PDB file of C-alpha atoms and ligand atoms in Angstrom:
ATOM      1  CA  MET A  30      94.004  71.682 111.198  1.00  0.00           C
ATOM      2  CA  MET A  31      94.683  68.540 109.191  1.00  0.00           C
ATOM      3  CA  LYS A  32      91.329  68.655 107.409  1.00  0.00           C
ATOM      4  CA  GLN A  33      91.324  69.789 103.780  1.00  0.00           C
ATOM      5  CA  ILE A  34      89.883  73.157 104.792  1.00  0.00           C
ATOM      6  CA  PHE A  35      91.699  75.033 102.017  1.00  0.00           C
ATOM      7  CA  GLU A  36      90.865  72.759  99.104  1.00  0.00           C
ATOM      8  CA  ASN A  37      90.846  74.686  95.784  1.00  0.00           C
ATOM      9  CA  GLN A  38      92.453  77.689  97.481  1.00  0.00           C
ATOM     10  CA  VAL A  39      95.828  79.243  96.765  1.00  0.00           C
ATOM     11  CA  ALA A  40      98.205  80.486  99.460  1.00  0.00           C
ATOM     12  CA  LEU A  41     101.369  82.576  99.226  1.00  0.00           C
ATOM     13  CA  VAL A  42     104.026  82.592 101.938  1.00  0.00           C
ATOM     14  CA  THR A  43     107.036  84.928 101.740  1.00  0.00           C
ATOM     15  CA  GLY A  44     110.234  84.029 103.542  1.00  0.00           C
ATOM     16  CA  ALA A  45     109.122  80.426 103.038  1.00  0.00           C
ATOM     17  CA  ALA A  46     112.569  78.819 102.790  1.00  0.00           C
ATOM     18  CA  SER A  47     113.116  78.804 106.543  1.00  0.00           C
ATOM     19  CA  GLY A  48     111.646  78.962 110.021  1.00  0.00           C
ATOM     20  CA  ILE A  49     108.121  80.290 110.535  1.00  0.00           C
ATOM     21  CA  GLY A  50     107.465  80.758 106.800  1.00  0.00           C
ATOM     22  CA  LEU A  51     108.487  77.206 105.943  1.00  0.00           C
ATOM     23  CA  ALA A  52     106.355  75.712 108.721  1.00  0.00           C
ATOM     24  CA  THR A  53     103.364  77.794 107.587  1.00  0.00           C
ATOM     25  CA  ALA A  54     103.765  76.846 103.918  1.00  0.00           C
ATOM     26  CA  GLN A  55     103.866  73.171 104.926  1.00  0.00           C
ATOM     27  CA  ALA A  56     100.774  73.602 107.099  1.00  0.00           C
ATOM     28  CA  PHE A  57      98.862  75.290 104.241  1.00  0.00           C
ATOM     29  CA  ALA A  58      99.790  72.398 101.930  1.00  0.00           C
ATOM     30  CA  ARG A  59      98.670  69.777 104.447  1.00  0.00           C
ATOM     31  CA  ALA A  60      95.384  71.673 104.834  1.00  0.00           C
ATOM     32  CA  GLY A  61      94.731  71.277 101.104  1.00  0.00           C
ATOM     33  CA  ALA A  62      95.896  74.613  99.647  1.00  0.00           C
ATOM     34  CA  SER A  63      98.090  75.056  96.593  1.00  0.00           C
ATOM     35  CA  VAL A  64     101.077  76.916  97.979  1.00  0.00           C
ATOM     36  CA  ALA A  65     103.574  79.381  96.516  1.00  0.00           C
ATOM     37  CA  LEU A  66     106.778  79.448  98.558  1.00  0.00           C
ATOM     38  CA  ALA A  67     108.636  82.710  97.899  1.00  0.00           C
ATOM     39  CA  ASP A  68     112.037  83.662  99.265  1.00  0.00           C
ATOM     40  CA  VAL A  69     115.084  85.740  98.356  1.00  0.00           C
ATOM     41  CA  ASN A  70     116.804  82.375  98.768  1.00  0.00           C
ATOM     42  CA  GLY A  71     115.394  80.960  95.536  1.00  0.00           C
ATOM     43  CA  LEU A  72     117.223  77.652  95.872  1.00  0.00           C
ATOM     44  CA  GLY A  73     115.782  77.100  99.348  1.00  0.00           C
ATOM     45  CA  ALA A  74     112.266  78.064  98.242  1.00  0.00           C
ATOM     46  CA  ARG A  75     112.381  75.739  95.244  1.00  0.00           C
ATOM     47  CA  ALA A  76     113.797  72.849  97.311  1.00  0.00           C
ATOM     48  CA  ALA A  77     111.079  73.257  99.946  1.00  0.00           C
ATOM     49  CA  ALA A  78     108.397  73.381  97.230  1.00  0.00           C
ATOM     50  CA  GLN A  79     109.829  70.290  95.526  1.00  0.00           C
ATOM     51  CA  ALA A  80     109.750  68.391  98.823  1.00  0.00           C
ATOM     52  CA  LEU A  81     106.047  69.231  99.130  1.00  0.00           C
ATOM     53  CA  VAL A  82     105.359  68.168  95.528  1.00  0.00           C
ATOM     54  CA  ASP A  83     107.218  64.897  96.216  1.00  0.00           C
ATOM     55  CA  GLY A  84     104.874  64.413  99.183  1.00  0.00           C
ATOM     56  CA  GLY A  85     101.845  64.704  96.889  1.00  0.00           C
ATOM     57  CA  TYR A  86     101.026  68.357  97.586  1.00  0.00           C
ATOM     58  CA  GLN A  87     100.624  71.292  95.174  1.00  0.00           C
ATOM     59  CA  ALA A  88     103.446  73.814  95.470  1.00  0.00           C
ATOM     60  CA  ILE A  89     105.786  76.086  93.543  1.00  0.00           C
ATOM     61  CA  GLY A  90     108.958  77.824  94.659  1.00  0.00           C
ATOM     62  CA  ILE A  91     109.574  81.410  93.561  1.00  0.00           C
ATOM     63  CA  GLU A  92     112.709  83.503  94.011  1.00  0.00           C
ATOM     64  CA  CYS A  93     111.609  86.930  95.193  1.00  0.00           C
ATOM     65  CA  ASN A  94     113.279  89.709  97.127  1.00  0.00           C
ATOM     66  CA  VAL A  95     110.354  91.556  98.718  1.00  0.00           C
ATOM     67  CA  ALA A  96     112.445  94.752  98.779  1.00  0.00           C
ATOM     68  CA  GLU A  97     112.219  94.866  94.956  1.00  0.00           C
ATOM     69  CA  MET A  98     108.841  96.065  93.651  1.00  0.00           C
ATOM     70  CA  GLU A  99     109.194  94.440  90.201  1.00  0.00           C
ATOM     71  CA  GLN A 100     110.021  91.095  91.798  1.00  0.00           C
ATOM     72  CA  VAL A 101     106.977  91.291  94.058  1.00  0.00           C
ATOM     73  CA  GLU A 102     104.724  92.167  91.115  1.00  0.00           C
ATOM     74  CA  ALA A 103     106.196  89.297  89.090  1.00  0.00           C
ATOM     75  CA  MET A 104     105.751  86.898  92.024  1.00  0.00           C
ATOM     76  CA  VAL A 105     102.016  87.559  92.234  1.00  0.00           C
ATOM     77  CA  ALA A 106     101.710  87.330  88.435  1.00  0.00           C
ATOM     78  CA  THR A 107     103.476  83.936  88.485  1.00  0.00           C
ATOM     79  CA  ILE A 108     101.104  82.633  91.155  1.00  0.00           C
ATOM     80  CA  VAL A 109      98.030  83.761  89.215  1.00  0.00           C
ATOM     81  CA  SER A 110      99.312  82.298  85.948  1.00  0.00           C
ATOM     82  CA  THR A 111     100.206  78.995  87.669  1.00  0.00           C
ATOM     83  CA  PHE A 112      97.235  78.460  89.973  1.00  0.00           C
ATOM     84  CA  GLY A 113      94.662  80.890  88.542  1.00  0.00           C
ATOM     85  CA  ARG A 114      94.032  82.864  91.748  1.00  0.00           C
ATOM     86  CA  LEU A 115      95.353  84.013  95.120  1.00  0.00           C
ATOM     87  CA  ASP A 116      93.180  83.542  98.194  1.00  0.00           C
ATOM     88  CA  MET A 117      95.571  83.802 101.152  1.00  0.00           C
ATOM     89  CA  ALA A 118      98.917  85.420 101.816  1.00  0.00           C
ATOM     90  CA  PHE A 119     101.298  85.323 104.769  1.00  0.00           C
ATOM     91  CA  ASN A 120     103.702  88.247 104.424  1.00  0.00           C
ATOM     92  CA  ASN A 121     106.420  86.861 106.652  1.00  0.00           C
ATOM     93  CA  ALA A 122     109.840  87.646 105.122  1.00  0.00           C
ATOM     94  CA  GLY A 123     111.921  89.613 107.596  1.00  0.00           C
ATOM     95  CA  VAL A 124     115.436  90.405 108.753  1.00  0.00           C
ATOM     96  CA  GLN A 125     117.025  91.527 112.023  1.00  0.00           C
ATOM     97  CA  ASN A 126     118.757  94.873 112.381  1.00  0.00           C
ATOM     98  CA  VAL A 127     122.412  95.270 113.313  1.00  0.00           C
ATOM     99  CA  LEU A 128     122.291  95.966 117.049  1.00  0.00           C
ATOM    100  CA  ALA A 129     123.111  99.629 117.648  1.00  0.00           C
ATOM    101  CA  GLU A 130     121.716 102.384 119.789  1.00  0.00           C
ATOM    102  CA  THR A 131     119.884 105.042 117.842  1.00  0.00           C
ATOM    103  CA  ALA A 132     122.764 107.544 117.945  1.00  0.00           C
ATOM    104  CA  ASP A 133     125.048 104.995 116.274  1.00  0.00           C
ATOM    105  CA  ALA A 134     122.708 103.173 113.855  1.00  0.00           C
ATOM    106  CA  THR A 135     123.506 103.665 110.158  1.00  0.00           C
ATOM    107  CA  VAL A 136     121.205 104.854 107.416  1.00  0.00           C
ATOM    108  CA  ASP A 137     122.239 101.811 105.346  1.00  0.00           C
ATOM    109  CA  ASP A 138     120.984  99.435 108.021  1.00  0.00           C
ATOM    110  CA  PHE A 139     117.804 101.493 108.512  1.00  0.00           C
ATOM    111  CA  ASP A 140     117.111 101.246 104.770  1.00  0.00           C
ATOM    112  CA  ARG A 141     117.983  97.521 104.585  1.00  0.00           C
ATOM    113  CA  VAL A 142     115.672  96.604 107.460  1.00  0.00           C
ATOM    114  CA  THR A 143     112.749  98.833 106.529  1.00  0.00           C
ATOM    115  CA  SER A 144     112.912  97.916 102.818  1.00  0.00           C
ATOM    116  CA  VAL A 145     112.223  94.275 103.775  1.00  0.00           C
ATOM    117  CA  ASN A 146     110.242  94.417 107.032  1.00  0.00           C
ATOM    118  CA  LEU A 147     108.012  97.409 106.235  1.00  0.00           C
ATOM    119  CA  ARG A 148     108.112  98.393 102.558  1.00  0.00           C
ATOM    120  CA  GLY A 149     108.376  94.695 101.622  1.00  0.00           C
ATOM    121  CA  VAL A 150     105.141  93.933 103.450  1.00  0.00           C
ATOM    122  CA  TRP A 151     103.505  96.978 101.839  1.00  0.00           C
ATOM    123  CA  ALA A 152     104.665  95.901  98.358  1.00  0.00           C
ATOM    124  CA  CYS A 153     103.347  92.369  98.868  1.00  0.00           C
ATOM    125  CA  MET A 154     100.000  93.692 100.120  1.00  0.00           C
ATOM    126  CA  LYS A 155      99.736  96.081  97.175  1.00  0.00           C
ATOM    127  CA  PHE A 156      99.960  93.376  94.513  1.00  0.00           C
ATOM    128  CA  GLU A 157      98.111  90.709  96.508  1.00  0.00           C
ATOM    129  CA  LEU A 158      95.219  93.119  97.080  1.00  0.00           C
ATOM    130  CA  GLN A 159      95.037  94.008  93.382  1.00  0.00           C
ATOM    131  CA  GLN A 160      94.339  90.329  92.677  1.00  0.00           C
ATOM    132  CA  MET A 161      92.075  89.783  95.700  1.00  0.00           C
ATOM    133  CA  ARG A 162      90.058  92.915  94.876  1.00  0.00           C
ATOM    134  CA  LYS A 163      89.511  91.542  91.378  1.00  0.00           C
ATOM    135  CA  GLN A 164      88.419  88.165  92.764  1.00  0.00           C
ATOM    136  CA  GLY A 165      86.265  89.618  95.528  1.00  0.00           C
ATOM    137  CA  ASN A 166      87.815  87.510  98.275  1.00  0.00           C
ATOM    138  CA  GLY A 167      91.011  87.155 100.265  1.00  0.00           C
ATOM    139  CA  ALA A 168      92.744  86.841 103.606  1.00  0.00           C
ATOM    140  CA  ILE A 169      96.103  88.411 104.386  1.00  0.00           C
ATOM    141  CA  VAL A 170      98.211  87.849 107.496  1.00  0.00           C
ATOM    142  CA  ASN A 171     101.224  90.060 108.077  1.00  0.00           C
ATOM    143  CA  CYS A 172     104.096  88.995 110.309  1.00  0.00           C
ATOM    144  CA  SER A 173     104.752  91.649 112.909  1.00  0.00           C
ATOM    145  CA  SER A 174     106.432  90.736 116.198  1.00  0.00           C
ATOM    146  CA  LEU A 175     106.462  91.260 119.902  1.00  0.00           C
ATOM    147  CA  GLY A 176     108.748  94.033 118.609  1.00  0.00           C
ATOM    148  CA  GLY A 177     105.683  95.557 116.932  1.00  0.00           C
ATOM    149  CA  LEU A 178     104.153  96.203 120.339  1.00  0.00           C
ATOM    150  CA  VAL A 179     107.015  97.259 122.613  1.00  0.00           C
ATOM    151  CA  GLY A 180     110.323  99.077 122.279  1.00  0.00           C
ATOM    152  CA  GLY A 181     113.690  97.348 122.155  1.00  0.00           C
ATOM    153  CA  ALA A 182     117.027  98.919 123.060  1.00  0.00           C
ATOM    154  CA  GLU A 183     119.412  98.761 120.081  1.00  0.00           C
ATOM    155  CA  ARG A 184     116.558  97.419 117.955  1.00  0.00           C
ATOM    156  CA  GLY A 185     114.817 100.646 116.998  1.00  0.00           C
ATOM    157  CA  THR A 186     114.846 100.007 113.247  1.00  0.00           C
ATOM    158  CA  TYR A 187     113.402  96.491 113.579  1.00  0.00           C
ATOM    159  CA  HIS A 188     110.824  97.531 116.159  1.00  0.00           C
ATOM    160  CA  SER A 189     109.707 100.603 114.214  1.00  0.00           C
ATOM    161  CA  ALA A 190     109.250  98.546 111.051  1.00  0.00           C
ATOM    162  CA  LYS A 191     107.249  95.925 112.967  1.00  0.00           C
ATOM    163  CA  HIS A 192     105.077  98.675 114.536  1.00  0.00           C
ATOM    164  CA  GLY A 193     104.567  99.993 110.996  1.00  0.00           C
ATOM    165  CA  VAL A 194     103.322  96.598 109.829  1.00  0.00           C
ATOM    166  CA  LEU A 195     100.424  96.946 112.288  1.00  0.00           C
ATOM    167  CA  GLY A 196      99.552 100.340 110.790  1.00  0.00           C
ATOM    168  CA  LEU A 197      99.496  98.859 107.303  1.00  0.00           C
ATOM    169  CA  THR A 198      97.390  95.950 108.582  1.00  0.00           C
ATOM    170  CA  LYS A 199      94.745  98.134 110.228  1.00  0.00           C
ATOM    171  CA  SER A 200      94.545 100.562 107.295  1.00  0.00           C
ATOM    172  CA  ALA A 201      94.079  97.869 104.658  1.00  0.00           C
ATOM    173  CA  ALA A 202      91.640  96.032 106.938  1.00  0.00           C
ATOM    174  CA  LEU A 203      89.459  99.157 106.970  1.00  0.00           C
ATOM    175  CA  GLU A 204      89.683  99.609 103.202  1.00  0.00           C
ATOM    176  CA  TYR A 205      88.583  96.070 102.384  1.00  0.00           C
ATOM    177  CA  ALA A 206      86.364  95.136 105.366  1.00  0.00           C
ATOM    178  CA  ALA A 207      83.174  95.400 103.302  1.00  0.00           C
ATOM    179  CA  ARG A 208      84.735  93.702 100.278  1.00  0.00           C
ATOM    180  CA  ASN A 209      85.286  90.196 101.672  1.00  0.00           C
ATOM    181  CA  ILE A 210      89.026  90.673 102.230  1.00  0.00           C
ATOM    182  CA  ARG A 211      90.358  90.398 105.779  1.00  0.00           C
ATOM    183  CA  VAL A 212      93.777  91.638 106.874  1.00  0.00           C
ATOM    184  CA  ASN A 213      95.307  90.640 110.209  1.00  0.00           C
ATOM    185  CA  ALA A 214      98.725  90.284 111.805  1.00  0.00           C
ATOM    186  CA  VAL A 215     100.536  87.877 114.094  1.00  0.00           C
ATOM    187  CA  CYS A 216     103.008  89.027 116.721  1.00  0.00           C
ATOM    188  CA  PRO A 217     105.334  86.111 117.461  1.00  0.00           C
ATOM    189  CA  GLY A 218     107.300  86.151 120.683  1.00  0.00           C
ATOM    190  CA  LEU A 219     110.476  84.109 120.916  1.00  0.00           C
ATOM    191  CA  ILE A 220     110.169  81.334 118.334  1.00  0.00           C
ATOM    192  CA  TRP A 221     113.064  78.953 117.797  1.00  0.00           C
ATOM    193  CA  THR A 222     114.079  79.251 114.118  1.00  0.00           C
ATOM    194  CA  PRO A 223     117.326  79.755 112.171  1.00  0.00           C
ATOM    195  CA  MET A 224     116.867  83.481 112.999  1.00  0.00           C
ATOM    196  CA  ALA A 225     117.191  82.605 116.695  1.00  0.00           C
ATOM    197  CA  ASP A 226     120.240  80.431 115.906  1.00  0.00           C
ATOM    198  CA  GLN A 227     121.715  83.474 114.138  1.00  0.00           C
ATOM    199  CA  MET A 228     121.113  85.598 117.242  1.00  0.00           C
ATOM    200  CA  VAL A 229     122.926  83.022 119.379  1.00  0.00           C
ATOM    201  CA  ALA A 230     125.799  82.909 116.859  1.00  0.00           C
ATOM    202  CA  SER A 231     126.118  86.703 117.002  1.00  0.00           C
ATOM    203  CA  GLY A 232     126.543  86.636 120.783  1.00  0.00           C
ATOM    204  CA  GLN A 233     122.927  87.265 121.835  1.00  0.00           C
ATOM    205  CA  GLY A 234     122.527  83.827 123.443  1.00  0.00           C
ATOM    206  CA  GLU A 235     122.529  85.209 126.947  1.00  0.00           C
ATOM    207  CA  ALA A 236     119.886  87.815 126.090  1.00  0.00           C
ATOM    208  CA  LEU A 237     117.681  85.078 124.570  1.00  0.00           C
ATOM    209  CA  ALA A 238     118.099  82.868 127.646  1.00  0.00           C
ATOM    210  CA  GLY A 239     117.186  85.850 129.841  1.00  0.00           C
ATOM    211  CA  MET A 240     114.113  86.492 127.707  1.00  0.00           C
ATOM    212  CA  THR A 241     113.022  82.854 127.925  1.00  0.00           C
ATOM    213  CA  LYS A 242     113.009  83.160 131.727  1.00  0.00           C
ATOM    214  CA  MET A 243     110.526  86.020 131.415  1.00  0.00           C
ATOM    215  CA  ILE A 244     108.044  84.051 129.278  1.00  0.00           C
ATOM    216  CA  PRO A 245     105.055  83.008 131.424  1.00  0.00           C
ATOM    217  CA  MET A 246     104.953  79.615 129.689  1.00  0.00           C
ATOM    218  CA  ALA A 247     108.681  79.285 130.492  1.00  0.00           C
ATOM    219  CA  ARG A 248     109.638  78.093 127.004  1.00  0.00           C
ATOM    220  CA  HIS A 249     110.200  79.437 123.516  1.00  0.00           C
ATOM    221  CA  GLY A 250     107.630  78.780 120.798  1.00  0.00           C
ATOM    222  CA  ARG A 251     107.798  76.485 117.779  1.00  0.00           C
ATOM    223  CA  PRO A 252     107.271  77.696 114.182  1.00  0.00           C
ATOM    224  CA  GLU A 253     104.261  75.374 113.924  1.00  0.00           C
ATOM    225  CA  GLU A 254     102.567  77.312 116.725  1.00  0.00           C
ATOM    226  CA  ILE A 255     102.650  80.451 114.564  1.00  0.00           C
ATOM    227  CA  ALA A 256     101.489  78.472 111.523  1.00  0.00           C
ATOM    228  CA  ASP A 257      98.376  77.284 113.400  1.00  0.00           C
ATOM    229  CA  VAL A 258      97.331  80.878 114.127  1.00  0.00           C
ATOM    230  CA  VAL A 259      98.044  82.047 110.571  1.00  0.00           C
ATOM    231  CA  LEU A 260      95.892  79.233 109.181  1.00  0.00           C
ATOM    232  CA  TRP A 261      93.096  80.110 111.596  1.00  0.00           C
ATOM    233  CA  LEU A 262      93.274  83.774 110.518  1.00  0.00           C
ATOM    234  CA  CYS A 263      92.957  82.639 106.884  1.00  0.00           C
ATOM    235  CA  SER A 264      90.087  80.233 107.525  1.00  0.00           C
ATOM    236  CA  THR A 265      86.344  80.796 107.744  1.00  0.00           C
ATOM    237  CA  SER A 266      86.649  80.112 111.497  1.00  0.00           C
ATOM    238  CA  SER A 267      87.862  83.715 111.828  1.00  0.00           C
ATOM    239  CA  SER A 268      85.340  85.187 109.380  1.00  0.00           C
ATOM    240  CA  TYR A 269      84.443  88.146 111.683  1.00  0.00           C
ATOM    241  CA  VAL A 270      88.060  89.013 112.593  1.00  0.00           C
ATOM    242  CA  THR A 271      89.885  91.776 110.749  1.00  0.00           C
ATOM    243  CA  GLY A 272      92.510  94.411 111.519  1.00  0.00           C
ATOM    244  CA  GLN A 273      93.746  92.483 114.551  1.00  0.00           C
ATOM    245  CA  SER A 274      97.186  91.578 115.780  1.00  0.00           C
ATOM    246  CA  ILE A 275      97.317  88.286 117.635  1.00  0.00           C
ATOM    247  CA  SER A 276     100.200  87.783 120.036  1.00  0.00           C
ATOM    248  CA  VAL A 277     101.572  84.250 119.933  1.00  0.00           C
ATOM    249  CA  ASP A 278     104.194  84.526 122.618  1.00  0.00           C
ATOM    250  CA  GLY A 279     103.519  82.218 125.542  1.00  0.00           C
ATOM    251  CA  GLY A 280     101.921  85.102 127.419  1.00  0.00           C
ATOM    252  CA  PHE A 281     104.896  87.490 127.225  1.00  0.00           C
ATOM    253  CA  ILE A 282     103.089  90.705 126.271  1.00  0.00           C
ATOM    254  CA  MET A 283     100.432  90.599 129.009  1.00  0.00           C
ATOM    255  CA  ARG A 284     102.942  91.156 131.821  1.00  0.00           C
TER     256      ARG A 284
HETATM  257  N1  NAD V 312     111.928  83.854 115.380  1.00  0.00           N
HETATM  258  C1  NAD V 312     111.386  84.731 116.200  1.00  0.00           C
HETATM  259  O1  NAD V 312     111.548  84.645 117.423  1.00  0.00           O
HETATM  260  C2  NAD V 312     110.545  85.844 115.671  1.00  0.00           C
HETATM  261  C3  NAD V 312     109.887  86.662 116.591  1.00  0.00           C
HETATM  262  C4  NAD V 312     109.082  87.693 116.130  1.00  0.00           C
HETATM  263  C5  NAD V 312     108.933  87.909 114.776  1.00  0.00           C
HETATM  264  N2  NAD V 312     109.598  87.107 113.896  1.00  0.00           N
HETATM  265  C6  NAD V 312     109.394  87.384 112.480  1.00  0.00           C
HETATM  266  O2  NAD V 312     109.009  86.200 111.822  1.00  0.00           O
HETATM  267  C7  NAD V 312     109.409  86.258 110.454  1.00  0.00           C
HETATM  268  C8  NAD V 312     110.141  84.972 110.094  1.00  0.00           C
HETATM  269  O3  NAD V 312     111.261  84.850 110.933  1.00  0.00           O
HETATM  270  P1  NAD V 312     112.033  83.480 111.180  1.00  0.00           P
HETATM  271  O4  NAD V 312     112.396  83.462 112.622  1.00  0.00           O
HETATM  272  O5  NAD V 312     111.305  82.354 110.568  1.00  0.00           O
HETATM  273  O6  NAD V 312     113.370  83.834 110.385  1.00  0.00           O
HETATM  274  P2  NAD V 312     114.290  82.988 109.382  1.00  0.00           P
HETATM  275  O7  NAD V 312     115.527  83.805 109.246  1.00  0.00           O
HETATM  276  O8  NAD V 312     114.385  81.560 109.821  1.00  0.00           O
HETATM  277  O9  NAD V 312     113.469  83.036 108.033  1.00  0.00           O
HETATM  278  C9  NAD V 312     113.273  84.228 107.322  1.00  0.00           C
HETATM  279  C10 NAD V 312     113.208  83.918 105.842  1.00  0.00           C
HETATM  280  O10 NAD V 312     112.967  85.157 105.162  1.00  0.00           O
HETATM  281  C11 NAD V 312     113.799  85.190 104.040  1.00  0.00           C
HETATM  282  N3  NAD V 312     114.057  86.570 103.623  1.00  0.00           N
HETATM  283  C12 NAD V 312     114.878  87.485 104.218  1.00  0.00           C
HETATM  284  N4  NAD V 312     114.894  88.625 103.523  1.00  0.00           N
HETATM  285  C13 NAD V 312     114.056  88.443 102.460  1.00  0.00           C
HETATM  286  C14 NAD V 312     113.664  89.267 101.374  1.00  0.00           C
HETATM  287  N5  NAD V 312     114.167  90.499 101.214  1.00  0.00           N
HETATM  288  N6  NAD V 312     112.765  88.780 100.475  1.00  0.00           N
HETATM  289  C15 NAD V 312     112.284  87.512 100.616  1.00  0.00           C
HETATM  290  N7  NAD V 312     112.641  86.689 101.618  1.00  0.00           N
HETATM  291  C16 NAD V 312     113.514  87.151 102.525  1.00  0.00           C
HETATM  292  C17 NAD V 312     115.082  84.491 104.449  1.00  0.00           C
HETATM  293  O11 NAD V 312     115.832  84.059 103.326  1.00  0.00           O
HETATM  294  C18 NAD V 312     114.524  83.344 105.301  1.00  0.00           C
HETATM  295  O12 NAD V 312     114.262  82.207 104.497  1.00  0.00           O
HETATM  296  C19 NAD V 312     110.251  87.532 110.312  1.00  0.00           C
HETATM  297  O13 NAD V 312     109.446  88.564 109.785  1.00  0.00           O
HETATM  298  C20 NAD V 312     110.642  87.832 111.754  1.00  0.00           C
HETATM  299  O14 NAD V 312     110.902  89.198 111.942  1.00  0.00           O
HETATM  300  C21 NAD V 312     110.393  86.082 114.308  1.00  0.00           C
END
């Protein structure tokens, strides 16, 4: 993936200040793309972009909360005014829910999680697709999850949002299949990122260790292993692939 396969192309990654998003933004840059790193953590996004620029790559950092429509619209406008186009987008920003069984979960937490993990992805797609439709090309990858494919006790809000992302992916894939825009999703399994650290800190370490034992490859994944699949889904190597969700989970889902 180190070839300049994305020369003269522009990539957007949301949630790019940390974890999977950061690794993917760095991979896009190394593969020759100009990269917009967007995150609600504007400082983190700008610092990560600056580090790429210092390394000789093309990047900008943008503060954007994907739960806010105007911010998402402004983010895409900034990318187009800076780089002139938008060819690829990884809609990756996401948050965990507060663990609670359905009878106890709060409407505030439902709204917080879905406004980022589901409506946030929809909002990003909406404005990305307006630009891609105008250009007549594009590739979008949405970040779902293993949680987009199976249920999870005390995780109903997260899992339902991640299932919803697959519905958005398939629907948009159908709309744009004949217009040179492909839309796919990745379903990461257990990937070690600051989100996993957070889960350990909130007392879910044992659950994570138990889950690792159930992974056929007997290890958690690295953010770079998601980045590789996202880049493939954005490249011409996957030119006949649309509307798919690719599990990147060490074999977890096939059991
Ligand atoms: N780590 C895993 O095991 C795992 C597994 C399956 C799916 N995922 C999904 O992968 C994606 C990335 O997760 P990660 O593990 O890298 O997490 P992370 O917490 O390390 O990074 C997430 C980034 O998203 C940003 N973000 C959060 N809310 C935002 C908002 N409203 N607008 C813009 N940015 C926002 C955060 O500031 C952070 O920089 C998420 O969608 C997550 O649900 C992760």
